[in-house]
Tab-separated table of C-alpha atoms in Angstrom:
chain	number	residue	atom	x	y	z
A	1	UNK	CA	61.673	-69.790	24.104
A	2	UNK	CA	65.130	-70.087	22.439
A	3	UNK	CA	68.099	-72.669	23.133
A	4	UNK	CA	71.220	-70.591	24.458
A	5	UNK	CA	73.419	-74.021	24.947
A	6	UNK	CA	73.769	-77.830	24.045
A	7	UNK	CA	73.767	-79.742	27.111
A	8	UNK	CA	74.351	-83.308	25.921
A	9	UNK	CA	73.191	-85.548	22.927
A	10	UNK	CA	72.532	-89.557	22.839
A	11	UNK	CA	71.436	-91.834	19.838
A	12	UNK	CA	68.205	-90.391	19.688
A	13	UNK	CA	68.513	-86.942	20.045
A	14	UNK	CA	69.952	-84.130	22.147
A	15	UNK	CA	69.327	-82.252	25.141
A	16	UNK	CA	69.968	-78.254	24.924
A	17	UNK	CA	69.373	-75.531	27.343
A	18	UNK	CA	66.148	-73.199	26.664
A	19	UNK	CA	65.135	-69.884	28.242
A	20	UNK	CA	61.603	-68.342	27.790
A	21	UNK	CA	60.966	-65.021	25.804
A	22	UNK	CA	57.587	-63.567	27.506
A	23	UNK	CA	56.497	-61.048	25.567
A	24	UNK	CA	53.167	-60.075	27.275
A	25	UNK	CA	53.794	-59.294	30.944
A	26	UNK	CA	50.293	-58.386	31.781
A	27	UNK	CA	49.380	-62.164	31.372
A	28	UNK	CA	51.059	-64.815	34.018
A	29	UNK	CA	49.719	-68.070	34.620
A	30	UNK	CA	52.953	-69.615	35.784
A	31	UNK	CA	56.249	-69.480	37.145
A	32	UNK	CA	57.500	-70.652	33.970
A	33	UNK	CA	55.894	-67.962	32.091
A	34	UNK	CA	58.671	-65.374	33.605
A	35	UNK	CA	61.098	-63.859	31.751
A	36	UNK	CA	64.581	-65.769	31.381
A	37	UNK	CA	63.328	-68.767	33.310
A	38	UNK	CA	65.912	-71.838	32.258
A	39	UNK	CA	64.722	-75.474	31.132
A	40	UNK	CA	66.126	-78.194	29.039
A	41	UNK	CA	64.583	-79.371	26.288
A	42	UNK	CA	64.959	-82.854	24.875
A	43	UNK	CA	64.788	-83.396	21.343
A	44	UNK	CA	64.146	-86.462	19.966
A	45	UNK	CA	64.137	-87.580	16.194
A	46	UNK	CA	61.318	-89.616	14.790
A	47	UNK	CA	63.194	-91.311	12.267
A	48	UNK	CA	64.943	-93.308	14.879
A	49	UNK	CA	61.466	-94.235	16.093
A	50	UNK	CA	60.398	-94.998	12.610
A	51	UNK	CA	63.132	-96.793	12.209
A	52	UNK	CA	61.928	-99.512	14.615
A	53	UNK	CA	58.592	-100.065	13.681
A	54	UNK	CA	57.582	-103.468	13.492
A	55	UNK	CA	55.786	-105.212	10.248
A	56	UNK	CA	53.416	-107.364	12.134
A	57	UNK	CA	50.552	-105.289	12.740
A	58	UNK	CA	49.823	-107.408	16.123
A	59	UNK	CA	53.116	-105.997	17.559
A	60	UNK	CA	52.215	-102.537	16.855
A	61	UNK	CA	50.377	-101.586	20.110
A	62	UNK	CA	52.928	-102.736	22.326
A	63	UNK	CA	55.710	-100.979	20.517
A	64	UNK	CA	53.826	-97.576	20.474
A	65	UNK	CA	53.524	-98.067	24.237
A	66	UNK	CA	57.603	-98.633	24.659
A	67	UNK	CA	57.861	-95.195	22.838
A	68	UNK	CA	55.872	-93.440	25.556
A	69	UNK	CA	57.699	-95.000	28.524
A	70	UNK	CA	60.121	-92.210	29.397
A	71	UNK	CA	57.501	-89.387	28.713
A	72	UNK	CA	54.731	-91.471	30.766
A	73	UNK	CA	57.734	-92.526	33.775
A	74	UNK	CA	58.409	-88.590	33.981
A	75	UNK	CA	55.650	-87.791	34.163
A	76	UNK	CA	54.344	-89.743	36.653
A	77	UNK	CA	56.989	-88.934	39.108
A	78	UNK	CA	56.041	-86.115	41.824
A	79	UNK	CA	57.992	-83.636	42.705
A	80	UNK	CA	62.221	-84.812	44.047
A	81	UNK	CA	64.745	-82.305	44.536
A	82	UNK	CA	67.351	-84.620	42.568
A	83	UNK	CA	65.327	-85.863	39.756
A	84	UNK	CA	63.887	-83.285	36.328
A	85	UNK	CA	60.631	-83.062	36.140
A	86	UNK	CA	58.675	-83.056	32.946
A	87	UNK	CA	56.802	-79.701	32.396
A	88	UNK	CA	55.299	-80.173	28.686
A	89	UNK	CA	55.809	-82.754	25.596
A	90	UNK	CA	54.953	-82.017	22.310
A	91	UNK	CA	56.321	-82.539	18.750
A	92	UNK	CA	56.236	-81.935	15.198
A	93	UNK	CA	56.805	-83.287	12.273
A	94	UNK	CA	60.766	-84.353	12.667
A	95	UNK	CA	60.713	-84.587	16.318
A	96	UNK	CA	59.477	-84.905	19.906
A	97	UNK	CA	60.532	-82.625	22.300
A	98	UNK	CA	60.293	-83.178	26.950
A	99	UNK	CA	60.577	-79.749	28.214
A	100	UNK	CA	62.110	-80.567	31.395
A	101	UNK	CA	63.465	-78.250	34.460
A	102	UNK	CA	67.262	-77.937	33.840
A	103	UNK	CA	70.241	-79.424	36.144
A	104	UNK	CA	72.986	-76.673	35.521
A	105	UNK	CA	75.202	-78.361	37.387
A	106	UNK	CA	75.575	-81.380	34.118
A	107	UNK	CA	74.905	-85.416	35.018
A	108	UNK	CA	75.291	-87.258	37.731
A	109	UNK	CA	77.806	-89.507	35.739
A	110	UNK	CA	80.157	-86.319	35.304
A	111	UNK	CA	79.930	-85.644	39.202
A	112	UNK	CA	82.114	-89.219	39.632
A	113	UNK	CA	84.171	-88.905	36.867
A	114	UNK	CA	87.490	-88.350	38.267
């Protein structure tokens, strides 16, 4: 997979176009898998997250479950022509990343702008 474009950015991270980079042909498990195939990917830092953490260990808990909300929400949704869908989430050590399927077309905000 490598990013080919920046599609937007926010105060925790940025969103950038990705296309895959199959290498083994003989192997396909999913559509996904095929060569070129387009996604977004949404990268978001951990220091912001860090940032937040709360001092009293009792508020812990309900803080880590705010952090999941979007990545739980998304992927809880079934499948709407108008909305992404999540496809994976995953991280490392500077940042979490929702591979999502990619609106070429750019937000919904820009389609009213005048």
């Amino acid at each position: 997979m490598y990013i080919y474009g920046r599609t937007g950015y926010g105060g925790f991270g940025s969103v950038a176009a990705v296309r895959t980079r199959r290498r083994d042909d003989s192997v396909r498990q999913d559509a996904l898998d095929i060569l070129g195939a387009q996604m977004a990917i949404k990268i978001l830092h951990k220091r912001h997250y860090r940032e937040d953490e709360p001092e009293n260990e009792h508020d812990i808990k309900p803080h880590q479950d705010w952090k999941n909300v979007e990545r739980q929400n998304l992927a809880s949704l079934p499948f709407h022509p108008f909305i992404s869908g999540l496809l994976d989430a995953f991280s490392d050590t500077r940042n979490l990343y929702l591979l999502t399927e990619l609106a070429p077309c750019g937000t919904l905000s820009s389609l009213f702008s005048p």
